Short mmCIF file of C-alpha atoms and ligand atoms in Angstrom, two decimals:
data_model
loop_
_atom_site.label_atom_id
_atom_site.label_comp_id
_atom_site.label_asym_id
_atom_site.label_seq_id
_atom_site.Cartn_x
_atom_site.Cartn_y
_atom_site.Cartn_z
CA MET A 1 -21.41 4.58 19.96
CA LYS A 2 -21.67 1.20 18.27
CA GLU A 3 -18.57 -0.87 18.92
CA VAL A 4 -16.74 -2.19 15.85
CA LYS A 5 -15.36 -5.66 16.57
CA ILE A 6 -12.35 -6.63 14.48
CA GLY A 7 -10.52 -9.85 13.68
CA PHE A 8 -6.94 -9.94 12.39
CA ILE A 9 -5.53 -12.38 9.84
CA GLY A 10 -1.73 -12.08 10.12
CA CYS A 11 -0.01 -10.84 13.30
CA GLY A 12 3.34 -9.64 11.99
CA GLY A 13 5.06 -6.27 12.40
CA ASN A 14 2.58 -4.29 10.35
CA ALA A 15 -0.49 -5.90 11.93
CA ASN A 16 0.81 -5.07 15.39
CA GLY A 17 1.11 -1.40 14.37
CA HIS A 18 -2.58 -1.41 13.29
CA MET A 19 -3.63 -3.20 16.50
CA ASN A 20 -1.85 -0.53 18.59
CA ARG A 21 -3.50 2.30 16.65
CA LEU A 22 -6.95 0.64 16.87
CA ALA A 23 -6.52 0.39 20.64
CA GLU A 24 -6.49 4.25 20.65
CA ILE A 25 -9.71 4.55 18.65
CA GLU A 26 -12.87 4.87 20.71
CA GLY A 27 -15.40 2.23 19.81
CA ALA A 28 -12.90 -0.07 18.00
CA ARG A 29 -11.99 -3.41 19.57
CA VAL A 30 -9.78 -6.25 18.33
CA VAL A 31 -11.59 -9.38 19.45
CA ALA A 32 -9.70 -12.16 17.64
CA VAL A 33 -6.32 -12.63 15.98
CA CYS A 34 -4.90 -15.33 13.74
CA ASP A 35 -1.42 -16.20 12.46
CA VAL A 36 -0.10 -19.41 11.01
CA GLN A 37 2.81 -18.93 13.45
CA ALA A 38 1.06 -19.79 16.75
CA GLU A 39 3.49 -17.79 18.92
CA ARG A 40 2.78 -14.60 16.96
CA ALA A 41 -0.99 -15.05 17.33
CA GLN A 42 -0.55 -15.85 21.03
CA SER A 43 1.64 -12.82 21.70
CA ALA A 44 -0.80 -10.42 19.97
CA ALA A 45 -3.72 -12.07 21.76
CA GLU A 46 -2.09 -11.60 25.15
CA LYS A 47 -1.28 -7.96 24.44
CA HIS A 48 -4.79 -7.09 23.24
CA ASN A 49 -6.73 -9.52 25.40
CA THR A 50 -8.29 -11.44 22.50
CA ASP A 51 -8.71 -15.02 21.34
CA ALA A 52 -5.92 -16.53 19.19
CA TYR A 53 -6.21 -18.84 16.15
CA THR A 54 -3.76 -20.39 13.70
CA ALA A 55 -6.26 -20.85 10.82
CA HIS A 56 -8.25 -17.91 9.43
CA GLN A 57 -11.19 -20.23 8.76
CA GLU A 58 -11.60 -20.79 12.50
CA LEU A 59 -11.43 -17.07 13.23
CA LEU A 60 -14.12 -16.48 10.61
CA GLU A 61 -16.46 -18.94 12.30
CA ARG A 62 -16.99 -16.43 15.10
CA ASP A 63 -20.32 -14.64 14.92
CA ASP A 64 -19.24 -11.40 16.62
CA LEU A 65 -16.99 -9.90 13.88
CA ASP A 66 -17.90 -6.59 12.21
CA ALA A 67 -14.72 -6.36 10.08
CA VAL A 68 -11.43 -8.06 9.35
CA TYR A 69 -7.85 -6.84 8.85
CA LEU A 70 -5.57 -8.87 6.55
CA SER A 71 -1.87 -8.13 6.94
CA LEU A 72 -0.13 -10.93 5.09
CA PRO A 73 3.02 -11.59 3.08
CA VAL A 74 2.35 -10.66 -0.54
CA PHE A 75 2.26 -14.30 -1.76
CA ALA A 76 -0.39 -15.30 0.84
CA HIS A 77 -3.30 -13.28 -0.59
CA GLY A 78 -6.22 -15.05 -2.27
CA GLU A 79 -8.02 -17.66 -0.19
CA PRO A 80 -8.15 -15.52 3.01
CA GLU A 81 -9.88 -12.65 1.14
CA LEU A 82 -12.30 -14.98 -0.60
CA ASP A 83 -13.25 -16.54 2.76
CA VAL A 84 -13.77 -13.07 4.32
CA ILE A 85 -15.99 -12.11 1.39
CA ALA A 86 -17.95 -15.35 1.74
CA ARG A 87 -18.60 -14.34 5.37
CA ASP A 88 -19.89 -11.00 4.11
CA LEU A 89 -17.46 -8.97 6.20
CA PRO A 90 -15.91 -5.59 5.32
CA PHE A 91 -12.09 -5.76 5.27
CA PHE A 92 -8.93 -3.75 5.43
CA VAL A 93 -6.08 -5.35 3.49
CA GLU A 94 -2.48 -4.30 3.32
CA LYS A 95 -0.80 -3.24 0.12
CA PRO A 96 0.10 -4.65 -2.36
CA VAL A 97 -3.15 -6.54 -2.77
CA ALA A 98 -1.65 -9.65 -4.41
CA ILE A 99 1.42 -11.22 -5.98
CA ASN A 100 -0.18 -11.27 -9.45
CA MET A 101 -3.13 -9.86 -11.39
CA ASP A 102 -5.00 -13.16 -11.58
CA ILE A 103 -5.46 -13.23 -7.77
CA ALA A 104 -6.21 -9.50 -7.53
CA LEU A 105 -8.81 -9.63 -10.33
CA MET A 106 -10.44 -12.78 -8.87
CA ILE A 107 -10.91 -11.02 -5.52
CA GLU A 108 -12.07 -7.82 -7.22
CA GLU A 109 -14.66 -9.75 -9.24
CA GLU A 110 -15.87 -11.57 -6.14
CA LEU A 111 -16.30 -8.20 -4.41
CA MET A 112 -18.24 -6.63 -7.25
CA THR A 113 -21.62 -8.13 -6.39
CA THR A 114 -21.28 -7.63 -2.64
CA GLY A 115 -20.97 -3.89 -2.02
CA LEU A 116 -18.68 -4.73 0.92
CA ILE A 117 -16.58 -1.88 2.32
CA THR A 118 -12.87 -2.38 1.60
CA CYS A 119 -9.82 -0.32 2.38
CA VAL A 120 -6.24 -0.95 1.25
CA GLY A 121 -3.28 0.25 3.28
CA TYR A 122 -2.25 3.21 1.12
CA GLN A 123 -2.25 5.46 4.17
CA LEU A 124 -0.26 8.24 2.49
CA ARG A 125 -3.40 9.33 0.63
CA TYR A 126 -4.90 10.58 3.92
CA LEU A 127 -1.95 12.78 4.91
CA GLY A 128 -2.24 16.56 5.07
CA SER A 129 0.77 16.90 2.75
CA THR A 130 -1.01 14.78 0.14
CA GLN A 131 -4.37 16.52 0.39
CA ILE A 132 -2.74 19.97 0.13
CA THR A 133 -0.80 18.77 -2.94
CA ARG A 134 -4.05 17.62 -4.55
CA GLN A 135 -5.55 21.07 -3.89
CA ILE A 136 -2.56 22.84 -5.42
CA LEU A 137 -2.70 20.62 -8.54
CA LYS A 138 -6.47 20.91 -8.96
CA ASP A 139 -7.22 22.46 -12.37
CA ARG A 140 -3.50 22.73 -13.20
CA THR A 141 -1.70 20.90 -15.98
CA ILE A 142 0.86 18.40 -14.75
CA ASN A 143 3.83 17.99 -17.10
CA MET A 144 6.07 15.59 -15.22
CA ALA A 145 6.40 13.55 -12.02
CA VAL A 146 9.72 12.29 -10.67
CA GLY A 147 9.62 9.86 -7.76
CA LYS A 148 12.31 8.14 -5.66
CA TYR A 149 12.31 5.31 -3.17
CA TRP A 150 15.89 4.85 -1.98
CA CYS A 151 16.33 2.96 1.24
CA SER A 152 18.12 0.08 2.99
CA THR A 153 15.34 -2.51 3.22
CA GLY A 154 17.10 -4.94 0.86
CA HIS A 155 19.77 -5.59 3.49
CA GLY A 156 18.89 -8.35 5.95
CA ASP A 157 17.83 -11.99 5.84
CA PRO A 158 17.86 -12.99 2.14
CA ASN A 159 15.54 -15.90 2.97
CA ALA A 160 12.79 -13.64 4.31
CA TRP A 161 9.70 -13.57 2.00
CA LEU A 162 10.29 -9.87 1.38
CA ARG A 163 13.61 -10.48 -0.40
CA GLN A 164 12.41 -13.30 -2.65
CA MET A 165 10.99 -12.23 -6.00
CA ASN A 166 8.30 -14.96 -6.20
CA LYS A 167 7.10 -14.16 -2.68
CA SER A 168 7.09 -10.36 -2.61
CA GLY A 169 7.40 -9.20 -6.23
CA GLY A 170 10.54 -7.22 -5.22
CA GLN A 171 10.82 -3.60 -4.16
CA LEU A 172 8.58 -2.12 -6.86
CA VAL A 173 5.66 -4.36 -5.92
CA GLU A 174 6.08 -4.50 -2.15
CA GLN A 175 7.49 -1.12 -1.22
CA ALA A 176 7.73 1.48 -3.96
CA THR A 177 4.06 0.68 -4.57
CA HIS A 178 3.46 3.61 -2.16
CA THR A 179 5.28 6.06 -4.51
CA ILE A 180 3.58 4.59 -7.55
CA ASP A 181 0.24 5.00 -5.78
CA MET A 182 1.07 8.64 -4.97
CA MET A 183 1.96 9.24 -8.60
CA ARG A 184 -1.41 7.82 -9.65
CA TYR A 185 -3.25 9.74 -6.93
CA MET A 186 -1.69 13.04 -7.94
CA CYS A 187 -1.29 12.64 -11.71
CA GLY A 188 -4.06 10.22 -12.76
CA GLU A 189 -4.01 6.87 -14.48
CA VAL A 190 -0.92 5.38 -16.15
CA GLU A 191 -1.20 4.04 -19.68
CA THR A 192 2.27 2.77 -20.53
CA VAL A 193 5.30 1.59 -18.59
CA TYR A 194 8.91 0.99 -19.52
CA ALA A 195 11.46 -0.22 -16.97
CA MET A 196 15.04 -1.35 -16.60
CA GLN A 197 16.30 -3.23 -13.55
CA ALA A 198 19.66 -4.43 -12.26
CA ASN A 199 20.98 -6.40 -9.32
CA ARG A 200 24.43 -5.02 -8.78
CA PHE A 201 25.13 -5.32 -5.07
CA LEU A 202 22.59 -7.37 -3.08
CA LYS A 203 23.39 -10.51 -5.03
CA GLU A 204 22.32 -12.80 -2.21
CA THR A 205 18.68 -12.13 -3.23
CA ASP A 206 17.01 -12.59 -6.64
CA CYS A 207 15.31 -9.16 -6.42
CA PRO A 208 16.62 -6.22 -8.41
CA ASP A 209 18.45 -3.65 -6.22
CA ALA A 210 18.10 -0.89 -8.85
CA ASN A 211 14.91 0.00 -10.70
CA SER A 212 14.40 2.71 -13.24
CA VAL A 213 10.80 3.14 -14.44
CA THR A 214 9.33 5.46 -17.06
CA LEU A 215 5.58 6.16 -17.07
CA GLN A 216 3.21 7.72 -19.59
CA PHE A 217 0.06 9.03 -17.90
CA ALA A 218 -3.30 9.06 -19.66
CA SER A 219 -3.28 12.88 -19.34
CA GLY A 220 -0.18 13.06 -21.52
CA ALA A 221 2.15 13.79 -18.62
CA VAL A 222 5.31 11.75 -18.21
CA GLY A 223 6.88 10.29 -15.08
CA SER A 224 9.94 8.55 -13.83
CA LEU A 225 10.60 6.53 -10.72
CA THR A 226 13.91 5.24 -9.40
CA ALA A 227 13.88 2.71 -6.60
CA THR A 228 16.66 0.97 -4.69
CA TRP A 229 16.75 -0.82 -1.38
CA ALA A 230 20.53 -1.29 -1.47
CA TYR A 231 21.28 2.22 -0.23
CA ALA A 232 22.60 2.07 3.35
CA GLY A 233 22.18 5.79 4.19
CA ASP A 234 19.28 7.72 5.69
CA TRP A 235 15.69 7.56 4.47
CA SER A 236 15.44 11.19 3.20
CA ASN A 237 15.16 9.95 -0.40
CA ALA A 238 12.61 7.26 0.36
CA ASN A 239 9.13 7.94 -0.95
CA VAL A 240 9.63 11.47 -2.30
CA LEU A 241 8.14 13.09 -5.34
CA ASP A 242 8.94 16.19 -7.43
CA LEU A 243 6.15 17.48 -9.66
CA LEU A 244 6.39 19.94 -12.52
CA TYR A 245 3.05 21.60 -13.19
CA GLU A 246 3.03 24.18 -15.94
CA ASP A 247 6.04 26.39 -15.01
CA GLU A 248 6.11 25.58 -11.31
CA ILE A 249 7.51 22.75 -9.23
CA LEU A 250 6.61 21.25 -5.86
CA ASN A 251 8.34 18.67 -3.72
CA TRP A 252 6.22 16.19 -1.75
CA ASN A 253 7.16 13.82 1.02
CA PRO A 254 4.88 12.24 3.62
CA SER A 255 5.55 14.93 6.23
CA ARG A 256 5.11 18.07 4.07
CA VAL A 257 4.78 19.55 0.62
CA SER A 258 7.22 22.33 -0.35
CA VAL A 259 6.16 25.00 -2.84
CA GLN A 260 7.75 28.22 -3.95
CA GLU A 261 5.96 31.43 -2.88
CA ASP A 262 7.51 34.79 -3.83
CA GLY A 263 10.82 33.07 -4.60
CA GLU A 264 10.97 31.29 -1.21
CA TRP A 265 10.42 27.58 -0.48
CA VAL A 266 7.50 27.20 1.90
CA ASP A 267 6.63 23.92 3.70
CA LYS A 268 2.91 23.11 4.08
CA THR A 269 1.13 20.40 6.03
CA GLU A 270 -1.98 19.85 8.11
CA PRO A 271 -3.24 17.00 10.29
CA GLY A 272 -5.17 14.19 8.62
CA PRO A 273 -7.05 11.19 9.99
CA THR A 274 -5.31 7.84 10.34
CA ILE A 275 -6.39 5.22 7.81
CA ASP A 276 -7.59 3.05 10.72
CA GLU A 277 -9.94 5.80 11.95
CA VAL A 278 -11.31 6.21 8.43
CA PHE A 279 -11.92 2.48 8.03
CA VAL A 280 -13.51 1.98 11.46
CA ASN A 281 -15.83 4.98 10.94
CA ALA A 282 -16.83 3.69 7.48
CA VAL A 283 -17.68 0.24 8.89
CA ARG A 284 -19.66 1.83 11.75
CA SER A 285 -21.58 4.25 9.57
CA GLY A 286 -21.84 2.13 6.42
CA ASP A 287 -20.58 5.14 4.45
CA ALA A 288 -17.54 4.15 2.36
CA SER A 289 -17.07 7.56 0.71
CA PRO A 290 -14.21 8.77 3.02
CA ILE A 291 -12.16 5.71 2.02
CA LEU A 292 -9.64 6.93 -0.54
CA SER A 293 -8.10 3.55 -1.30
CA PRO A 294 -10.77 0.88 -1.94
CA TYR A 295 -9.78 -2.54 -3.27
CA SER A 296 -10.59 -1.86 -6.96
CA ASP A 297 -8.45 1.26 -6.97
CA ALA A 298 -5.48 -0.51 -5.36
CA VAL A 299 -5.59 -3.19 -8.05
CA LYS A 300 -4.61 -0.46 -10.55
CA THR A 301 -1.56 0.47 -8.51
CA LEU A 302 -0.47 -3.19 -8.36
CA GLU A 303 -0.83 -3.40 -12.13
CA ILE A 304 1.76 -0.66 -12.64
CA SER A 305 4.45 -2.38 -10.51
CA LEU A 306 3.80 -5.70 -12.21
CA ALA A 307 3.97 -3.99 -15.62
CA ALA A 308 7.35 -2.52 -14.64
CA ASN A 309 8.72 -5.92 -13.63
CA LEU A 310 7.41 -7.43 -16.88
CA SER A 311 8.83 -4.57 -18.96
CA ALA A 312 12.29 -5.01 -17.44
CA GLN A 313 12.16 -8.79 -17.88
CA GLU A 314 11.03 -8.70 -21.50
CA LYS A 315 12.77 -5.46 -22.43
CA ARG A 316 9.67 -3.90 -23.94
CA LEU A 317 7.08 -1.20 -23.41
CA VAL A 318 4.02 -2.55 -21.54
CA GLU A 319 0.54 -1.16 -22.06
CA ILE A 320 -1.30 -1.23 -18.74
CA SER A 321 -4.53 -2.37 -20.45
CA SER A 322 -2.75 -5.47 -21.79
CA LEU A 323 -2.11 -6.99 -18.35
N1 NAD B 401 1.12 0.26 4.60
C1 NAD B 401 2.35 0.23 5.00
O1 NAD B 401 3.05 1.24 5.10
C2 NAD B 401 2.99 -1.10 5.34
C3 NAD B 401 4.13 -1.13 6.14
C4 NAD B 401 4.69 -2.39 6.41
C5 NAD B 401 4.16 -3.55 5.85
N2 NAD B 401 3.07 -3.44 5.07
C6 NAD B 401 2.45 -4.62 4.47
O2 NAD B 401 1.89 -5.46 5.44
C7 NAD B 401 1.94 -6.79 5.06
C8 NAD B 401 2.60 -7.60 6.14
O3 NAD B 401 3.90 -7.13 6.33
P1 NAD B 401 4.72 -7.46 7.66
O4 NAD B 401 5.95 -6.62 7.60
O5 NAD B 401 3.86 -7.34 8.84
O6 NAD B 401 5.11 -8.98 7.40
P2 NAD B 401 5.39 -10.10 8.49
O7 NAD B 401 6.07 -11.21 7.79
O8 NAD B 401 6.01 -9.49 9.68
O9 NAD B 401 3.91 -10.56 8.91
C9 NAD B 401 3.07 -11.36 8.10
C10 NAD B 401 2.42 -12.40 9.01
O10 NAD B 401 1.46 -13.10 8.31
C11 NAD B 401 1.49 -14.43 8.75
N3 NAD B 401 0.81 -15.28 7.77
C12 NAD B 401 1.20 -15.75 6.57
N4 NAD B 401 0.25 -16.43 5.94
C13 NAD B 401 -0.82 -16.43 6.77
C14 NAD B 401 -2.14 -16.96 6.68
N5 NAD B 401 -2.54 -17.64 5.60
N6 NAD B 401 -2.97 -16.79 7.73
C15 NAD B 401 -2.57 -16.08 8.82
N7 NAD B 401 -1.33 -15.53 8.94
C16 NAD B 401 -0.49 -15.70 7.95
C17 NAD B 401 2.95 -14.72 8.92
O11 NAD B 401 3.18 -15.86 9.73
C18 NAD B 401 3.45 -13.45 9.54
O12 NAD B 401 3.39 -13.44 10.94
C19 NAD B 401 2.70 -6.80 3.71
O13 NAD B 401 1.76 -6.80 2.68
C20 NAD B 401 3.44 -5.52 3.74
O14 NAD B 401 3.68 -5.03 2.42
C21 NAD B 401 2.46 -2.24 4.81
#
């Protein structure tokens, strides 16, 4: 089996999770890691027995890379991707793909002529619960989607990039992007967005701690999403979705989809591949078709979160095509 040699740009919490999963995949090997914080690069390099760099340009000078992972704070996207593309390397990049549409569209345009394999970290698309839901909804009319992302992530260091609006885009861009992506994946494209936001409790940050978003899908279906990261309780309402299709409802969360059969709620799930397995196999085979979240698709999910932030700021309906 041809070995896939991988370099990492960014060695934070999320990157370490990917490195650990890649270590379990036969034929995948992390050969170089890079972080602007030298101790993070060093620590990942020691754990995975690789070389460490503090500048992505130096990592990209290596001639043994088959692919690159980028796991960066939201504000740091742009130059690293362009340099990876210039090196003609397939890449995995974490969601959300950028802090604004200008950067995302510039990278998308640069990619267009290359045919490079890309994969964005919307791993929920590959889950059994998601694929079963897609099967149930196939050829059915969806009337309404209601999503929630209620969690405690907003608590913590207010100076961390995550809790600064100009560095992360806030909860809708950085975190509830997963629920927005699920709504798109299950219900189709969104045409119009209206949102209201408030910051009622976590006043030490400039990010909203309450988000209420209304969506109009191109199909004619409607949707709503509420998101808060001020809630200090459990995560049972984080990243969940209720769907009304014709006269039936289902409830999706990452671990299962619940449907009613003969008046009883029945939970369904099945194993799915990890997103890392899918990406590594695609790079090895050159066949991108199993990738469910390529760069150009993920740009559309980003657009919806940014439209929601803009709508709340300007107190108006935002047409997705206008962004
Ligand atoms: N798919 C998921 O479920 C999931 C889960 C968690 C995080 N994420 C995403 O992963 C990304 C990283 O999140 P995290 O929690 O690991 O953040 P983090 O802050 O722990 O890690 C980011 C790392 O990138 C480094 N960095 C910044 N600029 C750099 C540059 N130009 N070159 C090299 N390194 C650079 C930072 O020093 C830091 O170590 C974010 O986009 C986040 O949204 C995705």
